[in-house]
């Protein structure tokens, strides 16, 4: 049956009218009166599921210590001895040191989802729960560790050339210790003495590397560790073990204890590239690596190729505090990353050397506008030091005064605080500046800084100097050299080079100066070393220039910093007043261990049987950095201090 639209509406109206006529109203049933809906809800069992999930019968605090070095203190909640979850502990304000210094609540919160889920890895199916041996390696030891150098085909038999294709066998702790000992004993024996050297040469190692073995087969063992601060005993224990291998050498070669050699230590910080190599060039310290709580004082935070939000997770809250406290944030990076989205402005640059060019352009703008503090530059930087323009080497006092004797600074801070040695003193020498008042060269030592630097040293111009051999040479302060060098780095040119907008380069230079003028600290945070920058030496210096010019060094919230958390290692460094530091554990004399717990360990108890080695040479194969010169000769750029031994 078909029904028209008109008839349909009419019938609906009729039905409605009928309902109204009998007084029944479909919406008019009595509403329920419920004072507390949760109290009345018929079935609340489901809540128990959630309550149960959060129930615990115990808890403990622990330190999360992966490679990221943040070392967050977390609290784990357990039930029946099993961790259910981990959370921030929110108790940093209760931390203090032996001197009574106390952290603040501002340190909270710390942690990240990786730390909070650590228990999944602890209990997960892929956790290694006991020692395993590669099957082929085990077979090799079971067969008496035959020399692979004498019988290269054995490398295939025992899968030394196909380790990824081999399988693993589970062994007990006692077994694995025995296997390792047998392996070490055999390798040390195989590569000791003239016979060992012959084998290494036959294997194709360069003679200069074989010479570095110095007859001790233990020196073909290499030991590397993760960041030691993650657990000194666990991580640095491997270096102690390397030192102890002098006992093995003593046993294998039969040499007297004082001639016995241990293994070789791979550096744990520099080779991965975390070390900013240009920073020692700037200030003589290994790195300017600070705790991020200091950032809280900054009023201008400049991140250069650094992502403090996504890569330094528990530290990113300091940036929130900077914003709350009125600081400006600036980000220089190729990508519009996390920090960019939180910054006042983002200077987008092309990957490569672009950020370096931006920093140089900023420096040029500051110099062109006299936006710098001359007194700070004179007292605390190398900007006034004179350089010869003929050789581009520093002018030395001996160049202008034949009988010059190095100043006696043996009672000064270089010796007394920084531990300078006589040998280093000779190498570093003294320096020259141009005394603008006396209009002649003046001499100074490395201790003439701050208030001890009273010379009105020139920061601009060129000067003629008479050398002891009668020759006249032109000299100029380092800052003048920058003025000339940076002529190429005007913001338009740098904008073309880097892709950074010229007006933002200009704005950054102005912000640095105006923040400084307002009496506020400026900090620049760069990525780490060569793991972030191919030209890290240049980059590190460039990132220092604006803060050197403006005196943004040595005060809270200021400076140019990398961050690898390595500063924590300084707590365990040796010092004349503190003793051997972590060395008392690593380099305890293997032949005369200190067994009396009441003895204070000193350097006299130490014996280094190991040498450091830089595994970055592996980047070009296990060989030295030797190149053929255009004249047909070869030259080895690997110096004696960095000469590797073959690795077995
Ligand atoms: S940031 Fe995360 S992974 Fe790193 S130490 Fe802290 S909790 Fe652990």
XYZ file of C-alpha atoms and ligand atoms in Angstrom:
656
model
C 0.000 0.000 0.000
C 1.259 3.422 -0.815
C 0.744 6.349 1.512
C 1.130 9.958 0.589
C 3.289 12.312 2.628
C 0.225 14.426 3.392
C -1.763 11.441 4.753
C 1.188 10.276 6.831
C 1.532 13.647 8.600
C -2.192 13.817 9.191
C -2.287 10.393 10.849
C 0.701 11.252 13.080
C -0.989 14.450 14.261
C -4.120 12.452 15.017
C -2.203 9.910 17.117
C -0.489 12.656 19.102
C -3.784 14.349 19.731
C -5.196 11.073 21.080
C -2.367 10.788 23.622
C -2.874 14.367 24.777
C -6.561 13.720 25.109
C -6.084 10.914 27.705
C -3.599 13.024 29.678
C -0.705 10.527 29.415
C 2.604 12.326 28.919
C 5.434 10.031 27.761
C 8.162 12.160 29.436
C 6.369 12.632 32.681
C 7.396 9.518 34.730
C 8.827 10.216 38.204
C 12.545 11.020 38.214
C 14.788 8.943 40.505
C 16.218 10.774 43.477
C 19.875 9.688 43.790
C 22.016 11.566 46.285
C 25.252 9.742 45.483
C 25.288 7.961 42.117
C 28.392 5.989 43.074
C 26.745 4.869 46.318
C 23.643 3.662 44.493
C 25.344 2.012 41.561
C 24.154 -1.565 41.599
C 27.445 -3.245 40.802
C 30.829 -1.811 41.789
C 32.956 -4.912 41.407
C 34.600 -3.459 38.366
C 36.325 -0.872 40.561
C 38.192 -3.592 42.344
C 40.092 -4.371 39.173
C 41.595 -0.920 39.204
C 42.187 -0.830 42.935
C 43.913 -4.172 42.772
C 46.210 -2.999 40.055
C 47.547 -0.239 42.277
C 47.774 -2.307 45.433
C 51.276 -3.049 46.649
C 52.753 -4.580 49.721
C 56.181 -2.980 49.574
C 58.285 -0.414 47.707
C 61.899 0.574 47.270
C 63.839 3.343 45.554
C 66.267 2.665 42.771
C 68.445 4.608 40.361
C 67.772 4.231 36.664
C 71.221 4.116 35.065
C 71.142 3.549 31.308
C 73.443 5.235 28.834
C 71.564 8.522 28.977
C 73.322 9.396 32.253
C 70.379 11.125 33.893
C 70.415 8.713 36.807
C 66.813 9.283 37.884
C 65.849 8.098 41.333
C 62.596 6.202 41.040
C 60.386 4.213 43.387
C 59.321 0.682 42.536
C 56.153 -0.784 44.030
C 56.083 -4.527 44.570
C 53.598 -7.233 45.323
C 54.831 -10.620 46.413
C 58.343 -9.391 45.646
C 57.532 -8.578 42.028
C 57.747 -5.024 40.708
C 54.373 -3.805 39.508
C 55.325 -0.303 38.488
C 57.870 2.464 39.004
C 57.218 6.121 39.506
C 59.015 9.341 40.204
C 60.002 9.546 43.837
C 59.557 13.276 44.214
C 62.100 13.533 46.993
C 64.976 15.414 45.388
C 64.518 18.245 47.828
C 65.639 15.898 50.589
C 69.032 15.266 48.963
C 72.102 16.857 50.429
C 75.837 16.434 50.388
C 78.393 16.066 53.135
C 78.782 19.833 53.253
C 75.104 20.399 53.962
C 74.172 21.628 50.493
C 70.581 20.750 49.775
C 68.773 20.311 46.463
C 65.499 22.138 45.925
C 62.006 20.999 45.050
C 62.638 22.433 41.613
C 64.515 19.221 40.794
C 61.249 17.308 40.731
C 60.005 15.627 38.630
C 62.514 13.294 37.070
C 62.199 10.128 35.061
C 60.707 9.119 31.751
C 58.561 6.271 30.419
C 61.668 4.210 29.690
C 62.632 4.212 33.325
C 59.065 3.659 34.483
C 58.862 0.490 32.394
C 62.271 -0.900 33.248
C 60.637 -3.824 35.062
C 59.278 -5.061 31.748
C 62.844 -5.586 30.606
C 63.885 -7.079 33.932
C 61.086 -9.643 33.736
C 60.952 -9.808 29.939
C 61.691 -12.900 27.876
C 64.821 -11.432 26.262
C 66.729 -10.701 29.418
C 69.987 -12.599 29.590
C 69.759 -14.473 32.857
C 73.068 -16.266 32.871
C 76.341 -16.697 30.978
C 76.355 -18.016 27.433
C 79.266 -18.942 25.201
C 79.432 -18.869 21.447
C 79.522 -22.485 20.399
C 82.491 -22.090 18.051
C 84.524 -20.210 20.642
C 83.752 -22.872 23.225
C 84.887 -25.554 20.795
C 88.115 -23.637 20.215
C 88.867 -23.556 23.962
C 87.818 -27.222 24.322
C 90.369 -28.036 21.603
C 93.150 -26.331 23.575
C 93.042 -22.824 22.010
C 95.170 -23.577 18.924
C 96.823 -20.487 17.403
C 94.601 -18.917 14.757
C 97.534 -16.983 13.382
C 99.466 -20.231 12.761
C 96.418 -21.922 11.267
C 94.188 -19.240 9.708
C 91.778 -21.892 8.403
C 90.755 -22.522 12.010
C 89.026 -19.152 11.990
C 86.448 -20.678 9.722
C 86.290 -23.947 11.647
C 85.491 -22.138 14.897
C 83.364 -19.530 13.161
C 85.545 -16.574 14.111
C 84.642 -15.292 10.647
C 80.928 -16.016 11.033
C 80.078 -15.191 14.602
C 76.661 -13.878 13.669
C 75.826 -17.246 12.139
C 76.874 -19.206 15.203
C 74.724 -20.294 18.136
C 75.117 -19.876 21.885
C 75.306 -22.453 24.637
C 74.340 -21.867 28.211
C 77.070 -22.528 30.786
C 77.354 -22.071 34.512
C 79.217 -19.151 36.127
C 81.996 -21.504 37.214
C 82.335 -22.837 33.685
C 82.389 -19.442 32.024
C 85.092 -18.187 34.396
C 87.220 -21.204 33.551
C 86.710 -20.733 29.810
C 87.607 -17.032 29.964
C 90.721 -17.762 32.012
C 91.847 -20.419 29.553
C 91.230 -18.097 26.607
C 93.153 -15.229 28.174
C 96.028 -17.488 29.124
C 96.272 -18.937 25.620
C 96.056 -15.607 23.780
C 98.591 -13.941 26.063
C 100.965 -16.847 25.456
C 100.401 -16.916 21.690
C 101.197 -13.222 21.191
C 103.987 -12.714 23.741
C 107.648 -12.370 22.890
C 109.308 -12.501 19.461
C 107.168 -15.467 18.377
C 104.042 -13.486 19.200
C 105.286 -10.455 17.260
C 106.027 -12.686 14.269
C 102.485 -14.007 14.333
C 101.032 -10.508 14.485
C 103.128 -9.392 11.525
C 102.036 -12.502 9.627
C 98.451 -11.501 10.345
C 99.152 -8.279 8.463
C 99.363 -5.787 11.315
C 101.586 -2.785 10.742
C 105.028 -3.098 12.369
C 104.511 0.104 14.356
C 101.376 -1.404 15.892
C 103.178 -4.650 16.642
C 106.009 -2.677 18.276
C 103.439 -1.196 20.648
C 102.777 -4.690 22.038
C 106.255 -4.477 23.545
C 106.439 -8.226 23.830
C 103.540 -8.571 26.278
C 100.716 -10.673 24.858
C 98.354 -9.155 27.422
C 98.558 -5.931 25.424
C 96.455 -7.357 22.607
C 93.504 -7.439 25.024
C 91.220 -4.413 24.865
C 88.812 -3.404 27.610
C 86.019 -0.922 27.200
C 83.241 0.193 29.463
C 80.088 2.158 29.459
C 79.859 5.425 31.369
C 81.570 4.695 34.676
C 79.308 6.924 36.642
C 76.611 4.335 36.092
C 78.219 2.191 38.692
C 81.876 2.532 39.454
C 82.441 -1.013 40.581
C 80.438 -2.572 37.763
C 81.625 -0.358 34.928
C 85.164 0.455 35.991
C 85.684 -3.063 37.273
C 86.666 -4.000 33.728
C 89.539 -1.491 33.844
C 90.632 -2.880 37.183
C 90.606 -6.281 35.552
C 92.773 -4.952 32.699
C 95.263 -3.683 35.270
C 95.217 -7.012 37.079
C 96.259 -8.795 33.892
C 99.824 -7.845 34.761
C 99.609 -10.921 36.982
C 98.923 -13.005 33.885
C 101.832 -11.423 32.023
C 104.105 -12.112 35.002
C 102.982 -15.716 34.866
C 103.083 -16.191 31.060
C 106.350 -14.429 30.266
C 108.021 -15.001 33.587
C 108.997 -11.326 33.821
C 109.554 -9.656 37.202
C 106.535 -7.969 38.734
C 107.798 -4.475 37.968
C 108.020 -5.287 34.245
C 104.673 -7.024 33.945
C 102.076 -5.360 31.697
C 98.303 -5.417 31.783
C 95.781 -4.988 28.985
C 94.786 -1.826 27.145
C 91.897 0.425 28.175
C 89.590 1.830 25.584
C 88.519 5.342 26.398
C 84.910 5.434 27.507
C 83.994 9.035 26.733
C 85.969 10.509 23.894
C 85.776 7.737 21.322
C 82.013 7.651 21.238
C 82.237 11.317 20.381
C 80.598 12.685 23.522
C 83.723 14.668 24.255
C 83.529 18.096 22.613
C 87.071 18.241 21.238
C 87.139 21.993 20.758
C 86.385 22.762 24.371
C 89.853 21.903 25.696
C 91.183 24.200 22.950
C 89.107 27.026 24.407
C 89.577 26.650 28.128
C 91.894 23.754 28.828
C 89.240 21.675 30.552
C 88.041 18.389 29.147
C 84.505 19.676 28.730
C 82.136 22.294 30.001
C 79.397 19.910 30.977
C 76.961 21.268 33.552
C 73.987 20.145 35.537
C 70.839 21.425 33.927
C 69.418 22.805 37.137
C 71.782 25.695 36.456
C 69.788 26.538 33.340
C 67.068 27.785 35.646
C 69.080 30.981 36.120
C 69.391 31.663 32.383
C 67.375 34.419 30.828
C 68.347 33.494 27.285
C 68.787 29.806 26.471
C 70.132 29.024 23.008
C 70.049 25.408 21.892
C 72.296 24.638 18.937
C 71.755 21.194 17.437
C 70.553 20.134 20.856
C 67.188 18.733 21.747
C 66.771 19.161 25.467
C 63.120 18.181 25.284
C 63.157 14.850 23.499
C 66.710 13.703 24.194
C 67.197 14.882 27.767
C 63.783 13.897 29.013
C 64.027 14.399 32.775
C 65.801 17.709 32.282
C 63.290 19.309 29.958
C 61.256 20.638 32.865
C 64.031 23.130 33.510
C 63.034 24.749 30.238
C 59.474 25.119 31.549
C 60.910 26.897 34.547
C 63.020 29.138 32.336
C 59.834 30.166 30.541
C 57.986 30.696 33.813
C 60.855 32.832 35.035
C 60.782 35.033 31.965
C 63.626 33.594 29.913
C 63.713 33.568 26.139
C 64.369 30.305 24.340
C 66.031 30.134 20.936
C 66.597 27.008 18.899
C 69.033 26.577 16.026
C 68.392 23.302 14.213
C 67.689 22.012 10.723
C 64.343 20.524 11.724
C 61.390 22.130 13.468
C 61.873 19.907 16.492
C 60.491 19.778 20.027
C 62.558 22.677 21.345
C 61.715 24.749 18.264
C 58.032 24.519 18.997
C 58.643 25.819 22.520
C 61.113 28.539 21.610
C 60.560 32.227 21.110
C 62.069 31.741 17.698
C 63.591 28.968 15.678
C 66.513 29.578 13.369
C 66.219 26.851 10.758
C 69.524 25.997 9.139
C 70.762 23.523 6.591
C 72.528 20.472 8.039
C 76.309 20.712 8.031
C 78.293 23.754 9.067
C 75.362 26.151 8.912
C 74.908 26.611 12.653
C 78.606 27.339 12.956
C 78.272 30.067 10.319
C 75.315 31.543 12.218
C 77.376 31.717 15.416
C 80.228 33.412 13.551
C 77.825 35.901 12.017
C 76.357 36.642 15.443
C 79.909 37.252 16.675
C 80.610 39.599 13.772
C 77.463 41.618 14.441
C 78.428 41.930 18.091
C 81.925 43.105 17.212
C 80.678 45.549 14.581
C 78.326 47.103 17.132
C 80.782 47.031 20.031
C 78.415 44.716 21.839
C 81.065 43.209 24.058
C 82.732 43.724 27.416
C 86.361 44.757 26.875
C 87.395 44.310 30.497
C 86.096 40.752 30.639
C 87.815 39.982 27.333
C 91.098 41.315 28.700
C 90.896 39.578 32.040
C 89.404 36.213 31.231
C 89.881 35.340 27.554
C 92.649 34.809 25.042
C 91.347 37.691 22.895
C 94.204 40.069 23.840
C 97.008 37.539 23.222
C 99.284 38.567 20.366
C 99.738 36.474 17.244
C 102.414 36.995 14.601
C 100.883 37.655 11.226
C 103.954 36.274 9.401
C 103.742 32.785 10.926
C 100.259 32.859 12.515
C 101.886 31.609 15.697
C 101.629 33.209 19.102
C 104.216 35.819 19.879
C 106.242 34.485 22.804
C 108.211 36.526 25.339
C 111.360 34.690 24.240
C 110.814 36.079 20.722
C 111.330 39.637 21.962
C 113.563 39.120 25.003
C 116.369 36.591 24.619
C 116.996 36.049 28.333
C 113.323 35.720 29.251
C 112.634 33.296 32.064
C 109.205 31.850 32.598
C 107.438 33.488 35.500
C 107.474 31.567 38.731
C 103.873 30.539 39.274
C 104.631 27.496 41.387
C 102.664 28.964 44.308
C 99.724 30.013 42.147
C 96.440 28.312 41.286
C 97.781 26.532 38.195
C 100.051 24.447 40.388
C 98.161 24.471 43.643
C 94.628 23.965 42.389
C 94.834 22.639 38.847
C 97.801 20.338 39.363
C 99.996 21.776 36.611
C 103.303 19.919 36.263
C 106.697 21.429 35.448
C 106.679 19.673 32.098
C 103.286 21.167 31.228
C 104.470 24.564 32.448
C 107.379 24.468 30.003
C 105.117 23.452 27.167
C 102.476 26.106 27.810
C 105.002 28.916 28.326
C 104.066 32.561 28.787
C 102.193 34.969 26.541
C 102.360 38.461 25.082
C 99.806 41.260 24.880
C 100.094 44.828 23.634
C 100.103 47.247 26.559
C 98.077 50.190 25.234
C 99.244 52.506 28.016
C 102.963 51.810 27.650
C 102.627 51.237 23.902
C 104.777 48.132 23.937
C 104.636 44.376 24.351
C 103.881 43.108 27.852
C 104.291 39.574 29.174
C 101.921 37.501 31.234
C 101.520 33.971 32.549
C 98.489 31.724 32.637
C 97.857 32.810 36.222
C 97.421 36.452 35.189
C 93.662 36.283 34.909
C 90.866 38.220 36.547
C 92.079 40.806 38.988
C 95.644 39.600 38.440
C 95.497 40.854 34.867
C 96.187 44.563 35.279
C 97.514 45.385 31.825
C 95.365 47.580 29.604
C 95.820 45.137 26.746
C 94.832 46.120 23.209
C 91.944 44.194 21.681
C 92.141 45.772 18.234
C 94.764 46.931 15.739
C 98.090 45.675 14.454
C 101.503 46.451 15.919
C 105.119 46.139 14.887
C 107.434 44.216 17.152
C 111.212 43.886 17.085
C 112.346 40.275 17.509
C 115.565 39.200 19.209
C 117.094 38.416 15.812
C 116.504 42.003 14.718
C 113.597 41.156 12.474
C 110.483 43.294 12.669
C 107.164 41.476 12.517
C 103.554 42.483 12.593
C 101.413 41.185 15.443
C 97.742 41.483 16.302
C 95.510 40.437 19.201
C 93.363 37.360 18.713
C 90.240 39.510 18.723
C 91.578 41.545 15.823
C 92.153 38.317 13.928
C 88.481 37.455 14.461
C 87.474 40.882 13.220
C 89.304 40.268 9.993
C 88.314 36.648 9.624
C 84.646 37.382 10.232
C 84.436 39.931 7.424
C 83.185 37.024 5.319
C 80.352 36.300 7.743
C 77.907 39.166 7.269
C 74.351 38.038 7.846
C 73.344 38.179 4.200
C 76.187 35.895 3.143
C 75.579 33.603 6.089
C 71.900 33.523 5.269
C 72.783 32.234 1.795
C 75.229 29.721 3.249
C 73.010 28.439 6.014
C 69.430 29.128 5.047
C 68.979 31.040 8.319
C 66.927 34.228 7.895
C 69.249 37.252 8.142
C 66.857 39.098 10.446
C 66.894 36.227 12.934
C 70.684 36.180 12.995
C 70.574 39.892 13.728
C 67.875 39.335 16.350
C 69.897 36.672 18.121
C 72.982 38.896 18.342
C 70.841 41.700 19.741
C 69.128 39.381 22.227
C 72.470 38.139 23.553
C 73.690 41.678 24.044
C 70.491 43.113 25.478
C 70.079 40.213 27.898
C 73.656 40.737 29.035
C 73.177 44.472 29.363
C 70.150 43.838 31.533
C 72.434 41.913 33.883
C 71.024 38.509 32.988
C 72.880 35.308 32.087
C 72.960 33.840 28.599
C 73.717 30.180 27.949
C 74.419 28.255 24.764
C 73.837 24.507 24.730
C 75.350 22.479 21.936
C 75.248 18.804 21.170
C 78.266 16.835 22.265
C 81.369 16.122 20.232
C 82.152 14.458 16.937
C 79.070 12.260 17.293
C 77.159 15.452 16.488
C 79.596 17.496 14.431
C 82.220 16.612 11.871
C 83.928 19.945 12.523
C 83.425 19.903 16.252
C 86.653 21.751 17.021
C 85.537 24.731 14.957
C 81.989 24.481 16.187
C 82.945 24.362 19.849
C 85.063 27.481 19.550
C 82.362 29.327 17.599
C 79.776 28.536 20.250
C 82.052 30.065 22.861
C 82.702 33.364 21.071
C 79.429 35.169 21.956
C 79.658 34.195 25.638
C 83.346 35.117 25.804
C 82.590 38.543 24.339
C 79.792 39.221 26.793
C 81.296 37.757 29.954
C 78.698 35.046 30.110
C 81.065 32.602 31.728
C 81.547 31.682 35.335
C 78.144 32.686 36.638
C 74.981 30.705 37.215
C 72.854 30.357 34.122
C 75.639 31.382 31.760
C 78.176 29.603 29.588
C 78.595 27.382 26.586
C 77.970 23.755 27.405
C 77.667 20.281 26.040
C 75.842 17.694 28.086
C 76.805 14.069 28.392
C 76.481 13.887 32.161
C 80.211 13.406 32.312
C 80.648 16.102 34.916
C 79.456 13.557 37.468
C 82.661 11.614 36.887
C 84.592 14.534 38.333
C 83.387 13.472 41.757
C 85.788 10.564 41.520
C 88.771 12.299 39.972
C 92.143 12.298 41.585
C 93.513 15.424 43.239
C 96.500 16.070 45.470
C 94.169 16.903 48.349
C 91.611 14.165 47.659
C 93.813 11.213 46.825
C 93.779 8.956 43.772
C 89.993 9.043 43.342
C 88.645 6.141 41.356
C 92.248 5.193 40.580
C 92.470 3.650 44.029
C 90.120 0.989 42.731
C 91.268 0.657 39.127
C 94.998 0.972 39.481
C 95.693 -0.633 42.809
C 99.065 -2.382 42.475
C 98.138 -5.950 41.431
C 101.233 -7.276 43.150
C 100.693 -5.410 46.429
C 96.985 -4.985 47.112
C 96.055 -3.029 50.199
C 94.381 -5.484 52.516
C 94.216 -3.314 55.623
C 90.904 -1.466 55.525
C 92.234 1.254 57.829
C 94.969 2.378 55.464
C 94.321 5.571 53.535
C 95.018 4.790 49.888
C 97.509 7.121 48.242
C 99.218 7.337 44.879
C 101.973 5.163 46.351
C 99.586 2.215 46.268
C 98.883 2.701 42.568
C 100.536 1.019 39.671
C 99.398 1.578 36.099
C 100.067 -1.574 34.143
C 97.688 -0.508 31.363
C 97.709 2.161 28.655
C 94.737 4.033 27.346
C 93.746 3.461 23.758
C 91.317 5.271 21.507
C 89.150 2.797 19.564
C 88.184 5.445 17.033
C 91.007 4.072 14.890
C 88.633 1.254 14.043
C 86.801 3.789 11.898
C 89.464 3.316 9.215
C 90.003 -0.385 9.832
C 92.293 -1.773 12.473
C 95.230 0.251 11.309
C 96.972 3.561 11.779
C 96.027 6.749 9.990
C 98.738 6.502 7.348
C 98.387 8.246 4.016
C 100.353 8.403 0.814
C 101.605 11.880 0.112
C 101.626 13.413 -3.389
C 105.430 13.126 -3.400
C 105.165 9.356 -3.146
C 106.136 9.153 0.505
C 103.858 7.962 3.256
C 103.107 9.708 6.485
C 101.605 8.273 9.658
C 99.385 10.725 11.477
C 98.806 8.409 14.418
C 101.140 9.603 17.133
C 102.853 7.456 19.718
C 100.318 8.327 22.420
C 97.512 7.075 20.178
C 99.269 4.125 18.585
C 96.994 1.086 18.893
C 98.144 -2.466 19.364
C 96.570 -5.321 17.375
C 93.361 -6.559 18.938
C 92.913 -10.249 19.701
S 65.560 9.737 31.804
Fe 64.375 7.850 31.812
S 65.791 6.273 31.038
Fe 67.017 8.062 31.625
S 67.673 7.673 33.730
Fe 65.770 8.874 33.853
S 64.131 7.365 33.973
Fe 65.954 6.287 33.286
